[in-house]
Amino acid sequence: MRFIIQENSEKVGRWTASYIAKAINRHNASSDRPFVLGLPTGSTPLPTYARLIEMCRRGEVSFRNVVTFNMDEYVGLPEDHPQSYHRFMWDNFFSHIDIRPENVNILNGNAPDPEAECEAYEQRMNELGGIDLFLGGVGNDGHIAFNEPFSSFRSRTRIKSLAWDTIVANSRFFDNNTDLVPRLALTVGVDTILDARELIILATGHSKADAVQRAVEGPLTHLHTITALQLHRHGILVCDDDAATEIKVSTYRYFKDREAPELL
C-alpha cells in the first residue's frame, strides 16, 4: 500500500487529480475502450473534483471516453433532492466537464426492486471489463462507501442500513436533523471496490485521523472496512497532515521518505 501525506486538503486534491488524469491519459481511452472510473461523494473529494475541472478546461485531460460508477446513493431521496448523490455529482463535477451523460452511472435509490438494481449495476461494471480506478473516501468510523462496521470483505453491491454514527455525521447536510437523514442506501460492496485495478482512498481533517491510523497500522478487521485497503495490490491512501496525527512518528517518516517527487 502507498501512503501519501500532503500538507492540506487542497494539496491532497491536486495530487489525486494529477494521478487520475495521468491514468486516464495513459489508458488512451476511446469509445470502444473507455476508462472506467469509480467515484465518491462528500466534502473530501471536492478539491480533487475542482482540480480535475480545471485540468479538463485547460485540455490536460478529457472525460469524453470515461465511464463513471458512483459508490452509493440514498434510498428514497428524489434524484433532484439537494442532498441526493445524483444532484451532488452533477452540481459539483459532471456539469463542469466534457463527460457524456450516458456514460454516468449512479445507483437508483428509488428503484422498485433495489436488489435487481444492485445486480444490474454489477453487471454493467463487468460488461465494461471492471473498474480501472476507484476513488473513495472514508467515514470517521473507518467505513468506505456505505460499507458500515461489520460489513463483509466479500460484500458486493447491495442495500445497506446506515450506522447511527453515519447518520449523525451526515445530518450536517440535513439541517443537523438526524430525522431527515435516510436510514438506507444502495452501495457498492467492499469486494466490488477491491476488484478495481487501482484504488485510491482520501482522508482529510482531524476527524479522519483514527481511521487513517487503523488503515495504515492496524489489523485487518471488518469493524473498520478501510483496513481492506491493505489487501489491494495497487492501493493508495492519500491524506493531509491533520488526518495523519494518530500514526506513529516512525510510520510518518517512513512513508514521507519513500515518496520522492519523481515517484508521483
Tab-separated table of C-alpha atoms in Angstrom:
chain	number	residue	atom	x	y	z
A	1	MET	CA	0.000	0.000	0.000
A	2	ARG	CA	1.210	3.509	-0.835
A	3	PHE	CA	0.572	6.159	1.795
A	4	ILE	CA	0.760	9.739	0.522
A	5	ILE	CA	0.800	12.549	3.096
A	6	GLN	CA	0.187	16.095	1.882
A	7	GLU	CA	0.183	19.360	3.804
A	8	ASN	CA	-3.517	20.172	3.439
A	9	SER	CA	-6.729	19.154	1.671
A	10	GLU	CA	-6.032	21.361	-1.342
A	11	LYS	CA	-2.720	19.599	-1.959
A	12	VAL	CA	-4.425	16.237	-1.464
A	13	GLY	CA	-6.820	17.251	-4.238
A	14	ARG	CA	-4.033	18.389	-6.547
A	15	TRP	CA	-2.021	15.189	-6.056
A	16	THR	CA	-5.049	12.963	-6.576
A	17	ALA	CA	-6.361	14.838	-9.627
A	18	SER	CA	-2.934	14.659	-11.244
A	19	TYR	CA	-2.772	10.915	-10.616
A	20	ILE	CA	-6.258	10.330	-12.074
A	21	ALA	CA	-5.574	12.487	-15.132
A	22	LYS	CA	-2.332	10.632	-15.838
A	23	ALA	CA	-4.130	7.285	-15.515
A	24	ILE	CA	-6.845	8.386	-17.978
A	25	ASN	CA	-4.289	9.723	-20.452
A	26	ARG	CA	-2.136	6.583	-20.261
A	27	HIS	CA	-5.198	4.473	-20.992
A	28	ASN	CA	-5.657	6.260	-24.319
A	29	ALA	CA	-9.399	5.808	-23.979
A	30	SER	CA	-11.779	5.570	-26.916
A	31	SER	CA	-15.496	4.978	-27.260
A	32	ASP	CA	-14.729	1.283	-27.785
A	33	ARG	CA	-12.237	1.182	-24.920
A	34	PRO	CA	-13.336	3.660	-22.234
A	35	PHE	CA	-11.569	4.347	-18.972
A	36	VAL	CA	-13.850	3.170	-16.149
A	37	LEU	CA	-13.697	5.387	-13.078
A	38	GLY	CA	-15.355	4.841	-9.704
A	39	LEU	CA	-16.260	7.990	-7.770
A	40	PRO	CA	-17.393	9.079	-4.286
A	41	THR	CA	-19.459	11.940	-2.921
A	42	GLY	CA	-18.918	14.026	0.213
A	43	SER	CA	-16.753	17.005	1.067
A	44	THR	CA	-13.415	15.163	0.941
A	45	PRO	CA	-13.212	14.697	-2.876
A	46	LEU	CA	-14.322	18.261	-3.685
A	47	PRO	CA	-10.743	19.637	-4.031
A	48	THR	CA	-9.962	16.720	-6.363
A	49	TYR	CA	-13.044	17.440	-8.465
A	50	ALA	CA	-12.227	21.151	-8.586
A	51	ARG	CA	-8.725	20.412	-9.836
A	52	LEU	CA	-9.968	17.906	-12.439
A	53	ILE	CA	-12.435	20.501	-13.719
A	54	GLU	CA	-9.568	22.980	-14.134
A	55	MET	CA	-7.460	20.392	-15.941
A	56	CYS	CA	-10.337	19.472	-18.247
A	57	ARG	CA	-10.971	23.113	-19.145
A	58	ARG	CA	-7.279	23.544	-19.964
A	59	GLY	CA	-7.326	20.471	-22.194
A	60	GLU	CA	-4.988	18.471	-19.951
A	61	VAL	CA	-7.499	15.637	-19.566
A	62	SER	CA	-10.775	14.675	-21.249
A	63	PHE	CA	-13.679	12.686	-19.836
A	64	ARG	CA	-15.254	12.183	-23.254
A	65	ASN	CA	-14.379	8.484	-23.198
A	66	VAL	CA	-14.611	7.942	-19.444
A	67	VAL	CA	-17.422	5.893	-17.909
A	68	THR	CA	-18.143	6.544	-14.231
A	69	PHE	CA	-19.761	4.495	-11.481
A	70	ASN	CA	-20.606	6.182	-8.210
A	71	MET	CA	-20.146	4.339	-4.957
A	72	ASP	CA	-23.563	4.818	-3.415
A	73	GLU	CA	-26.907	6.601	-3.204
A	74	TYR	CA	-29.506	7.139	-0.507
A	75	VAL	CA	-32.713	5.128	-0.702
A	76	GLY	CA	-35.869	7.187	-1.072
A	77	LEU	CA	-34.493	10.622	-1.951
A	78	PRO	CA	-35.644	12.035	-5.309
A	79	GLU	CA	-32.765	12.463	-7.754
A	80	ASP	CA	-33.258	16.243	-7.709
A	81	HIS	CA	-33.208	16.442	-3.897
A	82	PRO	CA	-30.431	18.831	-2.747
A	83	GLN	CA	-28.764	16.001	-0.789
A	84	SER	CA	-29.118	13.185	-3.299
A	85	TYR	CA	-25.838	11.923	-4.667
A	86	HIS	CA	-27.173	12.329	-8.213
A	87	ARG	CA	-27.585	16.054	-7.546
A	88	PHE	CA	-24.218	16.286	-5.773
A	89	MET	CA	-22.285	14.766	-8.662
A	90	TRP	CA	-23.916	16.876	-11.357
A	91	ASP	CA	-23.652	20.095	-9.337
A	92	ASN	CA	-20.041	19.572	-8.276
A	93	PHE	CA	-18.459	17.667	-11.128
A	94	PHE	CA	-20.286	16.265	-14.140
A	95	SER	CA	-21.858	19.541	-15.279
A	96	HIS	CA	-18.408	21.121	-15.485
A	97	ILE	CA	-16.536	18.531	-17.570
A	98	ASP	CA	-16.933	17.015	-21.035
A	99	ILE	CA	-18.365	13.675	-19.910
A	100	ARG	CA	-21.207	12.155	-21.926
A	101	PRO	CA	-24.362	11.894	-19.776
A	102	GLU	CA	-24.942	8.333	-20.977
A	103	ASN	CA	-21.553	7.370	-19.501
A	104	VAL	CA	-22.585	8.352	-15.975
A	105	ASN	CA	-23.791	5.512	-13.740
A	106	ILE	CA	-25.322	6.223	-10.320
A	107	LEU	CA	-27.370	3.750	-8.324
A	108	ASN	CA	-31.114	4.433	-8.402
A	109	GLY	CA	-32.234	4.814	-4.805
A	110	ASN	CA	-35.866	4.809	-5.944
A	111	ALA	CA	-35.711	1.612	-7.965
A	112	PRO	CA	-38.851	-0.540	-7.488
A	113	ASP	CA	-36.611	-3.579	-6.988
A	114	PRO	CA	-33.425	-2.496	-5.150
A	115	GLU	CA	-31.841	-5.944	-5.345
A	116	ALA	CA	-32.303	-6.061	-9.129
A	117	GLU	CA	-30.863	-2.544	-9.366
A	118	CYS	CA	-27.757	-3.640	-7.477
A	119	GLU	CA	-27.315	-6.758	-9.606
A	120	ALA	CA	-27.673	-4.709	-12.804
A	121	TYR	CA	-25.071	-2.230	-11.516
A	122	GLU	CA	-22.550	-5.019	-11.001
A	123	GLN	CA	-23.378	-6.412	-14.432
A	124	ARG	CA	-22.740	-3.051	-16.109
A	125	MET	CA	-19.321	-2.874	-14.468
A	126	ASN	CA	-18.481	-6.394	-15.611
A	127	GLU	CA	-19.600	-5.722	-19.174
A	128	LEU	CA	-17.075	-2.875	-19.326
A	129	GLY	CA	-14.275	-5.077	-18.008
A	130	GLY	CA	-14.363	-3.796	-14.448
A	131	ILE	CA	-13.273	-0.565	-12.782
A	132	ASP	CA	-9.891	0.797	-13.829
A	133	LEU	CA	-9.572	3.135	-10.850
A	134	PHE	CA	-11.860	3.544	-7.864
A	135	LEU	CA	-11.642	6.775	-5.879
A	136	GLY	CA	-13.192	6.755	-2.421
A	137	GLY	CA	-13.365	8.485	0.927
A	138	VAL	CA	-13.579	7.142	4.453
A	139	GLY	CA	-16.001	7.794	7.290
A	140	ASN	CA	-14.958	8.833	10.774
A	141	ASP	CA	-15.518	5.264	11.961
A	142	GLY	CA	-13.413	3.789	9.172
A	143	HIS	CA	-16.100	2.763	6.683
A	144	ILE	CA	-15.709	3.026	2.902
A	145	ALA	CA	-18.699	3.753	0.649
A	146	PHE	CA	-21.647	2.745	2.863
A	147	ASN	CA	-19.934	-0.446	3.981
A	148	GLU	CA	-20.606	0.215	7.624
A	149	PRO	CA	-18.824	-1.525	10.522
A	150	PHE	CA	-19.046	-5.334	10.322
A	151	SER	CA	-19.641	-5.354	6.565
A	152	SER	CA	-18.111	-8.414	4.938
A	153	PHE	CA	-14.976	-8.011	2.870
A	154	ARG	CA	-16.732	-10.265	0.339
A	155	SER	CA	-19.758	-7.964	0.036
A	156	ARG	CA	-20.983	-6.809	-3.364
A	157	THR	CA	-23.362	-4.001	-4.387
A	158	ARG	CA	-26.429	-4.181	-2.146
A	159	ILE	CA	-28.933	-2.309	0.034
A	160	LYS	CA	-27.454	-1.356	3.407
A	161	SER	CA	-28.763	0.110	6.638
A	162	LEU	CA	-26.738	3.076	7.879
A	163	ALA	CA	-24.988	3.104	11.238
A	164	TRP	CA	-26.068	5.728	13.761
A	165	ASP	CA	-22.622	7.364	13.644
A	166	THR	CA	-23.008	7.805	9.869
A	167	ILE	CA	-26.494	9.261	10.288
A	168	VAL	CA	-25.210	11.749	12.859
A	169	ALA	CA	-22.216	12.687	10.699
A	170	ASN	CA	-24.385	13.189	7.605
A	171	SER	CA	-27.035	15.162	9.450
A	172	ARG	CA	-24.904	18.286	8.843
A	173	PHE	CA	-26.227	18.137	5.285
A	174	PHE	CA	-29.827	17.860	6.530
A	175	ASP	CA	-30.073	20.967	8.757
A	176	ASN	CA	-28.429	18.959	11.570
A	177	ASN	CA	-31.658	16.981	11.897
A	178	THR	CA	-30.993	13.236	12.143
A	179	ASP	CA	-34.684	12.554	11.478
A	180	LEU	CA	-34.215	13.805	7.911
A	181	VAL	CA	-31.283	11.520	7.084
A	182	PRO	CA	-32.299	8.378	5.146
A	183	ARG	CA	-31.743	5.126	7.036
A	184	LEU	CA	-30.963	3.032	3.955
A	185	ALA	CA	-28.621	3.333	0.997
A	186	LEU	CA	-27.558	1.358	-2.041
A	187	THR	CA	-23.797	0.852	-2.039
A	188	VAL	CA	-21.034	-0.969	-3.833
A	189	GLY	CA	-19.533	-3.680	-1.632
A	190	VAL	CA	-16.051	-3.999	-0.207
A	191	ASP	CA	-15.263	-6.764	-2.684
A	192	THR	CA	-16.621	-4.620	-5.531
A	193	ILE	CA	-14.189	-1.872	-4.556
A	194	LEU	CA	-11.268	-4.279	-4.181
A	195	ASP	CA	-11.917	-5.609	-7.701
A	196	ALA	CA	-10.773	-2.274	-9.164
A	197	ARG	CA	-7.381	-2.372	-10.830
A	198	GLU	CA	-6.334	0.690	-8.827
A	199	LEU	CA	-7.809	2.074	-5.617
A	200	ILE	CA	-7.318	5.497	-4.012
A	201	ILE	CA	-8.843	6.384	-0.653
A	202	LEU	CA	-8.833	10.018	0.520
A	203	ALA	CA	-8.861	11.216	4.129
A	204	THR	CA	-8.642	14.841	5.242
A	205	GLY	CA	-9.150	16.547	8.570
A	206	HIS	CA	-8.510	15.509	12.151
A	207	SER	CA	-11.822	13.631	12.357
A	208	LYS	CA	-10.365	11.028	9.974
A	209	ALA	CA	-7.142	10.526	11.978
A	210	ASP	CA	-8.338	7.403	13.783
A	211	ALA	CA	-9.481	5.809	10.518
A	212	VAL	CA	-6.133	6.580	8.886
A	213	GLN	CA	-4.217	5.073	11.797
A	214	ARG	CA	-6.266	1.884	11.579
A	215	ALA	CA	-5.822	1.683	7.806
A	216	VAL	CA	-2.048	2.054	7.965
A	217	GLU	CA	-1.002	0.485	11.280
A	218	GLY	CA	-3.974	-1.573	12.395
A	219	PRO	CA	-5.012	-5.161	11.703
A	220	LEU	CA	-7.493	-6.274	9.073
A	221	THR	CA	-10.977	-6.113	10.551
A	222	HIS	CA	-14.485	-5.814	9.170
A	223	LEU	CA	-15.183	-3.465	12.090
A	224	HIS	CA	-13.286	-0.859	10.038
A	225	THR	CA	-13.705	-1.619	6.345
A	226	ILE	CA	-10.981	0.903	5.428
A	227	THR	CA	-8.497	-1.763	6.537
A	228	ALA	CA	-9.412	-3.772	3.411
A	229	LEU	CA	-7.201	-1.299	1.551
A	230	GLN	CA	-4.269	-3.326	2.895
A	231	LEU	CA	-5.364	-6.219	0.665
A	232	HIS	CA	-5.258	-4.279	-2.592
A	233	ARG	CA	-2.189	-4.765	-4.760
A	234	HIS	CA	-2.394	-1.200	-6.074
A	235	GLY	CA	-3.992	0.602	-3.142
A	236	ILE	CA	-3.154	4.196	-2.229
A	237	LEU	CA	-4.201	6.179	0.838
A	238	VAL	CA	-3.871	9.960	0.439
A	239	CYS	CA	-4.300	12.157	3.499
A	240	ASP	CA	-3.393	15.579	4.840
A	241	ASP	CA	-1.290	16.302	7.913
A	242	ASP	CA	-4.369	16.675	10.134
A	243	ALA	CA	-5.539	13.164	9.225
A	244	ALA	CA	-2.067	11.736	9.934
A	245	THR	CA	-1.858	12.875	13.558
A	246	GLU	CA	-2.613	9.468	15.111
A	247	ILE	CA	0.044	7.427	13.307
A	248	LYS	CA	3.458	6.843	14.850
A	249	VAL	CA	6.211	9.334	14.094
A	250	SER	CA	8.316	6.483	12.686
A	251	THR	CA	5.477	5.499	10.339
A	252	TYR	CA	5.027	9.098	9.201
A	253	ARG	CA	8.727	9.470	8.452
A	254	TYR	CA	8.915	6.098	6.697
A	255	PHE	CA	6.218	6.971	4.170
A	256	LYS	CA	7.304	10.589	3.711
A	257	ASP	CA	10.823	9.388	2.892
A	258	ARG	CA	9.529	6.834	0.388
A	259	GLU	CA	7.520	9.283	-1.712
A	260	ALA	CA	10.137	11.230	-3.645
A	261	PRO	CA	8.706	13.683	-6.227
A	262	GLU	CA	9.797	11.515	-9.162
A	263	LEU	CA	7.570	8.702	-7.885
A	264	LEU	CA	4.397	10.793	-8.171
